[in-house]
Coordinates of C-alpha atoms and ligand atoms in Angstrom, one line a residue:
M13 CA 13.8 -0.1 4.8
C14 CA 13.0 -2.8 7.3
G15 CA 10.8 -1.9 10.3
I16 CA 11.9 -2.6 13.9
V17 CA 9.8 -2.5 17.0
G18 CA 10.5 -3.4 20.6
Y19 CA 8.7 -3.4 23.9
L20 CA 9.8 -3.7 27.6
G21 CA 7.3 -3.3 30.4
D22 CA 4.5 -5.0 32.3
K23 CA 2.1 -5.6 29.4
Q24 CA 2.2 -8.6 27.1
A25 CA 4.7 -7.7 24.3
Y26 CA 3.4 -9.8 21.4
P27 CA 0.2 -7.9 20.6
I28 CA 2.1 -4.6 20.8
L29 CA 4.8 -6.0 18.5
I30 CA 2.4 -7.3 15.9
K31 CA 0.4 -4.1 15.8
G32 CA 3.7 -2.1 15.5
L33 CA 4.9 -4.4 12.7
K34 CA 1.7 -3.8 10.8
R35 CA 2.2 -0.1 11.1
L36 CA 5.8 -0.4 9.9
E37 CA 5.0 -2.9 7.1
Y38 CA 5.4 -0.1 4.5
R39 CA 9.1 -0.3 5.2
G40 CA 9.5 -3.9 3.9
Y41 CA 7.4 -7.0 3.7
D42 CA 9.6 -9.9 2.5
S43 CA 9.5 -11.6 5.9
A44 CA 8.6 -10.9 9.5
G45 CA 9.6 -12.2 12.9
C46 CA 9.7 -11.7 16.6
A47 CA 11.7 -12.7 19.7
L48 CA 10.1 -12.9 23.2
L49 CA 11.3 -13.7 26.7
N50 CA 8.7 -15.8 28.5
E51 CA 8.0 -16.2 32.2
N52 CA 10.7 -18.9 32.5
L53 CA 13.2 -16.4 30.9
E54 CA 13.5 -18.6 27.8
L55 CA 14.3 -16.7 24.6
K56 CA 11.9 -17.7 21.8
V57 CA 12.3 -16.6 18.1
Y58 CA 9.5 -17.0 15.6
K59 CA 10.0 -15.9 12.0
T60 CA 8.6 -16.6 8.6
K61 CA 8.7 -15.5 5.0
G62 CA 5.9 -13.2 3.9
K63 CA 3.9 -10.5 5.5
V64 CA 3.1 -9.8 9.2
S65 CA -0.2 -11.7 8.7
S66 CA 1.9 -14.9 7.8
L67 CA 3.8 -14.4 11.1
E68 CA 0.5 -14.1 13.0
E69 CA -0.7 -17.3 11.4
Y70 CA 2.7 -19.1 12.2
C71 CA 2.5 -18.0 15.8
K72 CA -1.1 -19.2 16.4
D73 CA -0.1 -22.3 18.3
K74 CA 3.2 -21.0 19.8
D75 CA 4.0 -19.6 23.2
V76 CA 4.0 -15.9 22.6
S77 CA 3.9 -14.9 26.3
G78 CA 6.3 -12.4 27.7
T79 CA 6.7 -8.7 28.6
L80 CA 9.9 -8.2 26.7
G81 CA 10.1 -8.6 22.9
I82 CA 11.5 -7.3 19.6
A83 CA 10.1 -7.7 16.1
H84 CA 11.1 -7.0 12.5
T85 CA 9.6 -6.7 9.1
R86 CA 12.2 -7.2 6.4
W87 CA 13.2 -5.7 3.0
A88 CA 15.9 -8.1 1.9
T89 CA 19.4 -6.9 1.2
H90 CA 21.8 -9.8 2.0
G91 CA 20.2 -13.2 1.3
E92 CA 16.9 -14.0 -0.4
P93 CA 13.6 -13.5 1.5
N94 CA 13.1 -16.8 3.2
D95 CA 12.5 -18.2 6.8
T96 CA 16.2 -18.5 7.6
N97 CA 17.2 -15.1 6.5
A98 CA 14.2 -13.5 8.3
H99 CA 15.0 -11.6 11.6
P100 CA 15.5 -11.9 14.5
H101 CA 18.7 -13.8 14.4
Y102 CA 20.0 -15.9 17.3
S103 CA 23.6 -15.9 18.4
Q104 CA 25.5 -19.2 18.3
S105 CA 24.5 -20.1 21.9
K106 CA 21.0 -18.9 21.3
N107 CA 21.5 -16.6 24.3
L108 CA 21.0 -13.4 22.2
A109 CA 18.5 -12.4 19.6
L110 CA 18.9 -9.3 17.4
I111 CA 16.9 -7.4 14.8
H112 CA 18.6 -5.0 12.4
N113 CA 17.8 -2.3 9.8
G114 CA 20.7 -1.3 7.6
I115 CA 23.8 -2.9 6.0
I116 CA 26.9 -4.1 7.7
E117 CA 29.5 -3.4 5.0
N118 CA 32.4 -5.2 6.5
Y119 CA 30.4 -8.3 7.5
L120 CA 32.6 -10.6 5.4
S121 CA 35.8 -9.8 7.3
I122 CA 34.0 -10.0 10.6
K123 CA 32.5 -13.4 9.5
Q124 CA 36.0 -14.7 8.6
M125 CA 37.3 -13.7 12.0
L126 CA 34.3 -15.4 13.8
T127 CA 34.6 -18.5 11.6
K128 CA 38.2 -18.9 12.7
N129 CA 36.9 -18.7 16.3
G130 CA 34.5 -21.6 15.7
Y131 CA 31.3 -19.7 14.9
K132 CA 28.9 -21.3 12.5
F133 CA 26.3 -19.4 10.4
Q134 CA 22.7 -20.4 9.5
S135 CA 21.8 -17.5 7.2
Q136 CA 23.2 -15.5 4.4
T137 CA 22.6 -12.2 6.2
D138 CA 25.0 -9.5 7.5
T139 CA 22.8 -9.3 10.5
E140 CA 23.6 -12.8 11.8
V141 CA 27.3 -11.7 11.7
L142 CA 26.5 -8.8 14.0
V143 CA 24.7 -10.8 16.7
Q144 CA 27.5 -13.4 16.6
A145 CA 30.1 -10.7 16.9
I146 CA 28.3 -9.3 20.0
E147 CA 28.3 -12.7 21.6
F148 CA 32.0 -13.2 20.8
V149 CA 32.9 -9.8 22.4
K150 CA 30.6 -10.5 25.4
T151 CA 32.3 -13.8 26.0
K152 CA 35.8 -12.6 25.4
Y153 CA 35.5 -9.6 27.8
D154 CA 33.0 -11.2 30.1
C155 CA 30.9 -8.0 30.0
S156 CA 27.3 -6.9 30.0
L157 CA 25.2 -6.9 26.8
F158 CA 25.3 -3.1 26.8
E159 CA 29.1 -3.0 27.0
A160 CA 29.4 -5.8 24.4
V161 CA 27.2 -3.9 21.9
K162 CA 29.3 -0.7 22.3
R163 CA 32.6 -2.6 21.9
T164 CA 31.3 -4.5 18.8
L165 CA 29.9 -1.4 17.1
H166 CA 33.4 0.0 17.2
F167 CA 34.6 -2.3 14.5
V168 CA 31.4 -2.3 12.5
I169 CA 31.3 -0.3 9.2
G170 CA 27.9 0.5 7.7
A171 CA 24.4 1.5 8.8
Y172 CA 22.4 0.0 11.6
A173 CA 19.4 0.4 13.8
I174 CA 19.5 -2.6 16.1
C175 CA 17.7 -4.1 19.1
V176 CA 19.1 -7.0 21.1
I177 CA 17.7 -9.0 24.0
E178 CA 19.3 -11.7 26.1
K179 CA 18.0 -15.0 27.5
G180 CA 17.5 -14.9 31.3
K181 CA 17.1 -11.1 31.3
N182 CA 13.5 -10.1 30.9
D183 CA 14.2 -6.5 32.2
T184 CA 16.8 -5.4 29.7
L185 CA 16.8 -4.3 26.1
V186 CA 19.7 -2.7 24.3
A187 CA 19.3 -0.7 21.1
A188 CA 21.6 1.4 18.9
R189 CA 21.7 3.4 15.7
K190 CA 23.9 4.8 13.0
G191 CA 22.5 6.0 9.7
S192 CA 19.1 4.1 10.2
P193 CA 16.3 5.6 12.2
L194 CA 15.4 4.5 15.7
I195 CA 13.1 6.1 18.3
V196 CA 12.7 5.3 21.9
G197 CA 9.2 5.8 23.4
I198 CA 9.0 6.5 27.1
G199 CA 5.8 5.2 28.6
E200 CA 4.5 4.9 32.1
G201 CA 6.8 2.2 33.5
D202 CA 7.4 0.8 30.0
F203 CA 9.6 1.5 26.9
F204 CA 9.0 1.2 23.2
I205 CA 11.3 1.1 20.2
G206 CA 10.2 2.0 16.7
S207 CA 11.8 2.7 13.3
D208 CA 9.4 5.6 13.4
A209 CA 6.7 6.9 15.7
T210 CA 3.8 4.9 14.3
P211 CA 4.1 1.9 16.6
I212 CA 4.6 4.1 19.6
V213 CA 2.0 6.9 19.3
E214 CA -0.8 4.8 20.7
Y215 CA 1.0 4.4 24.0
T216 CA 3.0 7.5 24.6
N217 CA 3.9 10.9 23.0
N218 CA 7.2 11.1 24.8
V219 CA 10.2 10.0 22.7
I220 CA 13.9 10.2 22.5
Y221 CA 15.6 10.4 19.1
L222 CA 18.9 8.7 19.3
D223 CA 21.8 10.1 17.3
D224 CA 24.3 8.2 15.2
E225 CA 26.7 5.9 17.2
E226 CA 24.5 6.0 20.3
V227 CA 23.6 3.0 22.3
V228 CA 20.7 2.9 24.8
L229 CA 20.2 0.6 27.7
L230 CA 16.5 0.2 28.7
E231 CA 16.0 -1.4 32.1
K232 CA 12.7 -1.8 34.0
G233 CA 12.5 0.8 36.7
N234 CA 15.5 2.9 35.5
R235 CA 15.8 5.9 33.2
P236 CA 17.2 5.1 29.8
L237 CA 21.0 5.2 29.8
I238 CA 22.5 6.5 26.6
N239 CA 26.2 6.1 25.8
T240 CA 28.1 6.7 22.6
I241 CA 30.0 3.8 21.3
N242 CA 33.0 5.6 22.8
N243 CA 31.5 5.3 26.2
E244 CA 30.5 9.0 26.6
E245 CA 27.3 9.4 28.5
I246 CA 24.6 11.4 26.6
E247 CA 21.5 13.3 27.9
H248 CA 18.7 13.8 25.4
D249 CA 15.7 16.0 25.9
I250 CA 12.4 14.1 25.7
S251 CA 10.6 15.2 22.5
K252 CA 6.8 15.1 21.8
I253 CA 5.5 13.3 18.8
E254 CA 2.9 15.3 16.9
L255 CA 0.9 12.5 15.3
E256 CA -2.7 11.5 15.6
L257 CA -3.8 7.9 15.5
N258 CA -6.3 8.8 12.7
D259 CA -3.4 9.9 10.5
I260 CA -2.0 6.4 10.4
E261 CA -5.3 4.5 9.8
K262 CA -7.1 4.0 6.5
Q263 CA -10.3 5.6 7.8
G264 CA -12.6 3.7 5.4
Y265 CA -10.4 3.9 2.3
P266 CA -9.5 0.6 0.6
H267 CA -5.8 1.7 0.4
F268 CA -3.5 4.3 2.1
M269 CA -2.6 5.5 -1.4
L270 CA -6.2 6.5 -2.2
K271 CA -6.6 8.1 1.2
E272 CA -3.4 10.1 0.7
I273 CA -4.5 11.3 -2.8
F274 CA -7.8 12.5 -1.4
E275 CA -6.1 14.0 1.7
Q276 CA -4.2 16.5 -0.5
P277 CA -6.4 19.5 0.2
K278 CA -6.0 18.9 4.0
S279 CA -2.2 18.5 3.5
F280 CA -2.0 21.7 1.5
D281 CA -3.8 23.5 4.3
L282 CA -1.4 22.2 6.9
C283 CA 1.6 23.0 4.6
M284 CA 0.5 26.6 4.1
N285 CA -1.0 27.2 7.5
G286 CA 0.7 30.1 9.3
R287 CA 2.9 30.7 6.3
L288 CA 0.5 32.0 3.7
N289 CA -1.4 35.1 4.8
V290 CA -4.5 35.3 2.7
E291 CA -5.5 38.8 3.7
K292 CA -2.1 40.3 3.4
K293 CA -1.4 38.2 0.3
E294 CA 2.1 37.3 1.6
I295 CA 4.2 34.4 2.5
K296 CA 6.3 34.1 5.6
L297 CA 8.7 31.1 5.9
S298 CA 10.7 31.4 9.1
G299 CA 13.6 29.4 7.7
I300 CA 13.9 31.7 4.8
I301 CA 13.5 34.9 6.8
D302 CA 16.2 33.8 9.2
H303 CA 18.6 33.0 6.4
I304 CA 17.6 35.4 3.6
D305 CA 21.2 36.8 3.4
K306 CA 22.5 33.4 2.5
F307 CA 20.1 33.2 -0.4
K308 CA 20.8 36.8 -1.4
Q309 CA 24.5 36.1 -1.6
C310 CA 24.6 32.5 -3.0
N311 CA 26.1 31.8 -6.4
K312 CA 24.1 28.7 -7.0
I313 CA 21.5 26.3 -5.5
I314 CA 22.0 22.5 -5.7
I315 CA 18.8 20.5 -5.2
T316 CA 19.3 16.9 -4.3
A317 CA 16.9 14.0 -3.7
C318 CA 15.7 10.6 -5.0
G319 CA 12.7 9.3 -6.9
T320 CA 9.6 11.4 -6.5
S321 CA 11.3 13.9 -4.4
W322 CA 13.8 14.4 -7.2
H323 CA 10.9 15.1 -9.5
A324 CA 9.7 17.8 -7.1
G325 CA 13.3 19.1 -7.2
L326 CA 13.2 19.5 -11.0
I327 CA 10.1 21.7 -10.6
G328 CA 12.1 23.6 -7.9
K329 CA 14.7 24.5 -10.6
Y330 CA 12.1 26.0 -12.9
L331 CA 10.7 28.0 -9.9
F332 CA 14.0 29.3 -8.5
E333 CA 15.4 30.2 -11.9
E334 CA 12.2 31.9 -13.0
F335 CA 11.4 33.9 -9.8
C336 CA 14.8 34.3 -8.1
R337 CA 17.2 34.3 -11.1
I338 CA 19.6 32.0 -9.1
P339 CA 21.2 29.2 -11.1
V340 CA 20.0 25.8 -9.9
V341 CA 21.3 22.3 -10.6
V342 CA 19.2 19.3 -9.6
E343 CA 21.1 16.1 -8.7
V344 CA 20.0 12.5 -8.1
A345 CA 21.5 12.1 -4.6
S346 CA 23.1 8.6 -5.3
E347 CA 25.1 10.1 -8.2
F348 CA 26.0 13.4 -6.6
R349 CA 27.5 11.7 -3.5
Y350 CA 30.0 9.7 -5.5
R351 CA 31.1 12.4 -8.0
N352 CA 33.4 15.2 -7.1
P353 CA 30.8 18.0 -7.5
V354 CA 31.8 21.7 -7.7
I355 CA 30.5 23.2 -4.5
K356 CA 31.8 26.5 -3.3
Q357 CA 31.6 28.3 0.0
G358 CA 28.2 30.0 0.1
D359 CA 26.5 27.6 -2.3
I360 CA 23.2 26.3 -0.9
L361 CA 22.2 22.6 -0.9
I362 CA 18.5 21.9 -0.7
P363 CA 17.9 18.2 0.1
I364 CA 14.3 17.1 -0.4
S365 CA 12.9 14.0 1.3
Q366 CA 9.5 12.8 2.5
S367 CA 10.9 10.3 5.0
G368 CA 13.9 12.3 6.0
E369 CA 15.8 8.9 6.1
T370 CA 17.0 8.3 2.6
A371 CA 20.6 7.1 2.8
D372 CA 21.8 8.6 -0.4
T373 CA 20.3 12.0 0.4
L374 CA 21.8 11.9 3.8
A375 CA 25.2 11.2 2.3
A376 CA 24.8 14.0 -0.2
I377 CA 24.2 16.4 2.7
E378 CA 27.4 15.3 4.4
L379 CA 29.5 15.7 1.3
A380 CA 28.1 19.2 0.6
R381 CA 28.6 20.3 4.2
K382 CA 32.3 19.3 4.1
K383 CA 32.7 21.4 1.0
G384 CA 31.2 24.4 2.7
A385 CA 27.6 24.5 1.5
F386 CA 24.7 25.8 3.6
I387 CA 22.1 23.1 3.9
Y388 CA 18.4 24.0 3.7
G389 CA 16.2 20.9 3.9
I390 CA 12.6 20.2 2.8
C391 CA 11.3 17.2 4.8
N392 CA 8.0 15.7 5.8
V393 CA 8.9 13.7 8.8
V394 CA 9.5 15.9 11.8
G395 CA 12.7 15.0 13.7
S396 CA 13.9 12.7 11.0
S397 CA 17.7 12.2 10.3
I398 CA 17.7 14.6 7.3
A399 CA 15.7 17.2 9.2
R400 CA 18.3 17.0 12.0
A401 CA 21.3 17.0 9.6
T402 CA 20.3 20.3 7.9
D403 CA 21.2 23.9 9.0
S404 CA 17.7 25.0 8.5
G405 CA 14.6 24.2 6.4
T406 CA 10.9 24.0 5.9
Y407 CA 8.7 21.0 6.8
T408 CA 6.1 20.1 4.3
H409 CA 3.6 19.0 7.0
A410 CA 1.8 16.7 4.6
G411 CA 1.0 14.3 7.5
P412 CA 2.2 10.7 7.6
E413 CA 2.5 9.1 4.1
I414 CA 2.1 5.3 4.4
G415 CA 1.3 4.1 0.9
V416 CA 4.6 3.2 -0.7
A417 CA 3.9 5.3 -3.8
S418 CA 4.4 8.9 -2.8
T419 CA 1.5 11.3 -3.6
K420 CA 0.8 14.1 -1.1
A421 CA 4.5 14.3 -0.2
F422 CA 5.2 15.3 -3.9
T423 CA 2.6 18.0 -4.1
T424 CA 3.4 19.6 -0.7
Q425 CA 7.1 19.6 -1.7
V426 CA 6.1 21.6 -4.8
I427 CA 4.1 24.0 -2.6
V428 CA 7.1 24.5 -0.2
L429 CA 9.4 25.1 -3.2
T430 CA 6.9 27.6 -4.6
M431 CA 6.6 29.5 -1.3
M432 CA 10.4 29.5 -1.0
A433 CA 10.9 30.8 -4.6
L434 CA 8.3 33.5 -4.1
S435 CA 9.7 34.6 -0.7
I436 CA 13.3 34.8 -2.0
G437 CA 12.3 36.4 -5.3
K438 CA 10.4 39.1 -3.5
E439 CA 13.5 39.9 -1.3
L440 CA 15.8 39.9 -4.4
K441 CA 13.2 41.9 -6.4
T442 CA 13.4 39.4 -9.2
I443 CA 9.7 38.9 -9.3
T444 CA 7.2 41.7 -9.8
N445 CA 4.7 42.5 -7.1
E446 CA 1.8 41.8 -9.5
K447 CA 3.1 38.3 -10.3
Y448 CA 3.9 37.6 -6.6
E449 CA 0.4 38.6 -5.5
S450 CA -1.3 36.8 -8.3
I451 CA 0.5 33.5 -7.4
V452 CA -0.1 33.9 -3.7
K453 CA -3.8 34.5 -4.4
E454 CA -3.9 31.4 -6.6
L455 CA -2.2 29.3 -3.9
C456 CA -4.9 30.5 -1.5
N457 CA -7.5 29.1 -3.9
I458 CA -5.7 26.0 -5.0
N459 CA -7.7 23.7 -2.8
E460 CA -11.0 24.5 -4.5
K461 CA -9.4 23.4 -7.8
V462 CA -7.9 20.3 -6.3
E463 CA -11.3 19.3 -4.9
S464 CA -12.9 19.8 -8.3
I465 CA -10.4 17.3 -9.7
L466 CA -10.9 14.8 -6.9
E467 CA -14.7 15.0 -7.5
K468 CA -14.1 13.6 -10.9
A469 CA -12.1 10.6 -9.8
K470 CA -14.7 8.3 -11.4
E471 CA -13.9 9.7 -14.8
I472 CA -10.2 8.6 -14.3
E473 CA -11.3 5.2 -13.1
Q474 CA -13.3 4.7 -16.3
I475 CA -10.4 5.8 -18.5
S476 CA -8.0 3.5 -16.5
K477 CA -10.2 0.4 -17.2
I478 CA -9.7 0.9 -21.0
F479 CA -5.9 0.8 -20.8
T480 CA -5.1 -2.0 -18.5
Y481 CA -4.2 -4.1 -21.5
A482 CA -1.1 -2.0 -22.3
R483 CA 2.4 -3.2 -21.6
N484 CA 4.1 0.1 -22.2
F485 CA 3.1 3.7 -21.6
M486 CA 4.7 7.0 -22.7
Y487 CA 4.2 10.2 -20.6
L488 CA 5.0 13.5 -22.1
G489 CA 5.0 17.1 -20.8
R490 CA 6.9 20.3 -21.2
G491 CA 8.1 23.0 -18.8
Y492 CA 6.7 22.6 -15.3
N493 CA 4.9 19.6 -16.6
Y494 CA 7.9 17.7 -17.8
P495 CA 8.7 16.5 -14.2
V496 CA 5.0 15.6 -13.9
A497 CA 5.5 13.3 -16.9
L498 CA 8.4 11.6 -15.1
E499 CA 6.3 11.4 -11.9
G500 CA 3.2 10.0 -13.7
A501 CA 5.4 7.3 -15.4
L502 CA 7.1 6.4 -12.1
K503 CA 3.7 6.0 -10.3
L504 CA 2.4 3.7 -13.0
K505 CA 5.6 1.5 -13.0
E506 CA 5.8 1.1 -9.3
I507 CA 2.3 0.1 -8.4
S508 CA 1.0 -1.6 -11.6
Y509 CA 4.3 -3.0 -12.9
I510 CA 3.6 -1.6 -16.4
H511 CA 6.7 -0.2 -18.1
A512 CA 6.4 3.6 -18.6
E513 CA 8.7 6.3 -19.8
G514 CA 8.5 10.0 -19.0
Y515 CA 9.9 12.4 -21.6
P516 CA 10.0 16.1 -22.4
A517 CA 7.4 16.2 -25.2
A518 CA 9.7 17.7 -27.8
E519 CA 12.5 15.3 -27.0
M520 CA 10.3 12.4 -28.3
K521 CA 11.4 13.0 -31.9
H522 CA 15.0 12.3 -30.8
G523 CA 14.4 8.6 -30.3
P524 CA 11.3 7.4 -28.3
I525 CA 8.9 8.1 -31.2
A526 CA 10.2 4.9 -32.7
L527 CA 8.2 3.1 -29.9
I528 CA 4.9 4.5 -31.0
D529 CA 2.4 2.1 -32.6
D530 CA -1.3 1.4 -32.1
E531 CA -0.6 -0.4 -28.9
M532 CA 1.3 2.4 -27.2
P533 CA -0.8 4.7 -25.1
C534 CA 0.7 8.2 -24.5
V535 CA -0.3 10.3 -21.6
V536 CA 0.2 13.9 -22.7
I537 CA 0.1 16.7 -20.1
A538 CA -1.1 19.6 -22.2
P539 CA -2.7 22.4 -20.2
L540 CA -3.1 25.8 -21.8
L541 CA 0.4 27.2 -21.3
K542 CA 3.0 28.9 -23.4
T543 CA 4.0 25.7 -25.1
Y544 CA 0.4 24.6 -25.8
E545 CA 0.8 24.9 -29.6
K546 CA 4.0 22.9 -29.5
V547 CA 2.5 20.1 -27.5
L548 CA -0.4 20.1 -29.9
S549 CA 2.0 19.3 -32.7
N550 CA 3.6 16.6 -30.6
I551 CA 0.2 15.0 -30.2
E552 CA -0.4 15.1 -34.0
E553 CA 2.9 13.3 -34.5
I554 CA 1.8 10.5 -32.2
R555 CA -1.6 10.3 -33.8
S556 CA -0.2 10.0 -37.3
R557 CA 1.7 6.9 -36.0
K558 CA -1.5 5.5 -34.5
G559 CA -0.5 6.0 -30.9
K560 CA -3.4 6.3 -28.4
I561 CA -3.6 9.7 -26.6
I562 CA -4.8 10.4 -23.1
A563 CA -4.5 14.1 -22.6
I564 CA -4.6 16.2 -19.5
V565 CA -6.0 19.6 -20.7
T566 CA -7.3 22.9 -19.3
Q567 CA -11.1 23.2 -18.7
G568 CA -12.8 24.3 -21.9
D569 CA -10.0 23.1 -24.2
K570 CA -11.2 22.4 -27.8
D571 CA -8.2 21.7 -30.0
I572 CA -6.7 18.8 -28.2
K573 CA -10.1 17.4 -27.3
N574 CA -10.7 17.1 -31.1
I575 CA -7.7 14.9 -31.6
A576 CA -7.1 13.0 -28.4
D577 CA -8.7 9.6 -27.6
M578 CA -9.5 10.6 -24.0
C579 CA -9.3 13.9 -22.2
F580 CA -9.3 14.8 -18.6
E581 CA -9.9 18.5 -17.7
I582 CA -8.1 20.4 -14.9
P583 CA -8.9 24.0 -13.9
Q584 CA -6.9 26.9 -15.2
T585 CA -4.2 28.1 -12.9
E586 CA -0.9 30.0 -12.8
E587 CA 1.7 28.2 -15.0
C588 CA 4.0 27.6 -12.1
L589 CA 1.2 25.8 -10.2
T590 CA -0.1 23.6 -12.9
S591 CA 2.0 20.6 -11.8
I592 CA 0.1 20.6 -8.5
L593 CA -3.1 20.0 -10.4
S594 CA -1.9 18.0 -13.4
V595 CA -0.2 15.3 -11.3
I596 CA -3.4 14.4 -9.4
P597 CA -5.2 12.7 -12.3
L598 CA -2.0 10.8 -13.0
Q599 CA -1.8 9.6 -9.4
L600 CA -5.4 8.5 -9.6
F601 CA -4.8 6.8 -13.0
S602 CA -1.9 4.7 -11.7
Y603 CA -4.0 3.8 -8.7
Y604 CA -7.0 2.6 -10.6
V605 CA -4.9 0.7 -13.2
A606 CA -3.1 -1.1 -10.4
V607 CA -6.4 -1.9 -8.6
E608 CA -7.9 -3.2 -11.9
K609 CA -4.8 -5.4 -12.4
G610 CA -5.2 -6.8 -8.8
R611 CA -1.9 -5.3 -7.6
D612 CA -0.9 -4.8 -4.0
V613 CA -1.2 -1.0 -4.2
D614 CA 0.2 -0.1 -0.8
Q615 CA 2.9 -2.7 -0.8
P616 CA 4.1 -3.2 -4.3
R617 CA 6.6 -5.9 -5.0
N618 CA 10.3 -5.3 -4.3
L619 CA 9.7 -1.8 -3.0
A620 CA 9.7 -0.3 0.5
K621 CA 9.2 3.2 1.7
S622 CA 12.1 5.0 3.4
V623 CA 15.2 3.7 1.6
T624 CA 17.7 3.6 4.4
V625 CA 20.3 1.6 2.5
E626 CA 22.2 2.8 -0.6
Ligands
F6R9 C1 8.0 6.9 -5.3 C2 8.7 7.0 -4.1 C3 10.2 7.0 -4.0 C4 10.7 8.1 -3.0 C5 12.2 8.0 -2.9 C6 12.7 9.1 -2.0 O1 6.7 6.9 -5.2 O2 8.1 7.1 -3.0 O3 10.7 7.3 -5.3 O4 10.3 9.4 -3.5 O5 12.6 6.8 -2.4 O6 12.2 9.0 -0.7 P1 12.2 10.2 0.3 O7 11.4 11.3 -0.3 O8 11.6 9.7 1.5 O9 13.7 10.6 0.4

């Protein structure tokens, strides 16, 4: 949440900052701002409520010259989204400007101390407290900005990725992180800062990933100097970013979300590449091969995640229990971290995360590690905090996901979980060879089936137009498709702002059926699986209460087609893989409903991708 970008070099900073902010806008879009040091070494701050385009408009007649600058796009935590609360924040003397992603938890006590020392505050943010505190320390100890940042962060509790610049010093930028992401790009004679690699990739592939409680001093002509807040000098290897510019552009699609839905076959190829051997009909995941004994000996697996990734985790439970016979519990990370969960030595925690930065999932990892669990992560973003906090894991390699609503991340997470369950099940001999080979073969063919669904996107678009009137939706599914019902409902809520509930189909009778009337559309995921007949009865129950039914069925289905108001066919596949196919029409449905309602699909209200605050 919140995107930060910085530049120090010989080029004009402003265009680089604006382009970077546009790439990071998915992380928050309540307000935007930048700070620049011009030729006269004056420190200028420009900021405004709204999106990056509003900032550009605001800056049209301003002096935006300078080769050092920092910029921010905000997702509000402390203080409403307005011009004053927007970042950057000046210090009292206006000598320092700072941008921040995260939350300073003890900001009130620091504020009290600063107020006693004569400091006055303009905004309601925790961030302004931080920049004032740095100035206070700098003045008190008469030290450099780098030293002042280290000393200040000593008494700061919370999460931060920050960048600070100083009036009169157009060759120095100081940045630091703890719990929020921050990457330093090393160009030819210049430096870049980004919350992720997207603002940097155009200029350099060489980056340094800072670790928690590290502060970096970037000075023109010098190598980056990295210290911990305890003053230990740190050397980091330079890493390469594996990201193509094409991956982070819309490439002709009206929205990133639609691009990412249509990109799923490519993402599946990347996810299975080198892991699934079509000829030998076998799966090789290096993380699982290296740690197979841990899985053989474990008593239980705990899967933890948030939102869409948690839905993938629920499918993981079905997979591991069916094919590995290992007990699995699936936990929402924000609940898990504050309970006192039973974790024994030898248990395995599988955190799942697209961004690899979700604060609650990171905290769940720390808790489980302390209690002795082995941590095996499933992440999309290479080098992310969660990827680095795990003992081992498997990347989904879905490619960058920029639309706020998660799509290809979900399906690739399910593919990774399937490959893991099959690999472990084979070793444990809890899956027959026939079943293993049949699922592997089906995984090899899955893309043809996905393509055949995407080719029929227009059908979904037509169906969506009929239902934009609805204020509430019910999504029902069973078995592997129950988490798909949750996911379909979440997709609709977050981008079209229509209330939707996901339920296990048979659970409907225990309460939610009271909601059904002729204005309540029900999306029923009803492919030809072992519970088909049961779902058919659930559909009859809805019909007899005049509910409208949109059914996702297997190609050639007759019975449900006869009773549902609308049907969308998906190809037949192995039961454990149906979720990969059945979720795609639901992704498309929510997309088209949102477009029809004129919603901001890629940047829905109140949301941000990468939830780095709890
Ligand atoms: C929904 C969505 C969120 C994320 C959740 C976890 O479309 O994107 O629910 O799934 O915030 O994020 P990650 O997977 O990055 O940990």
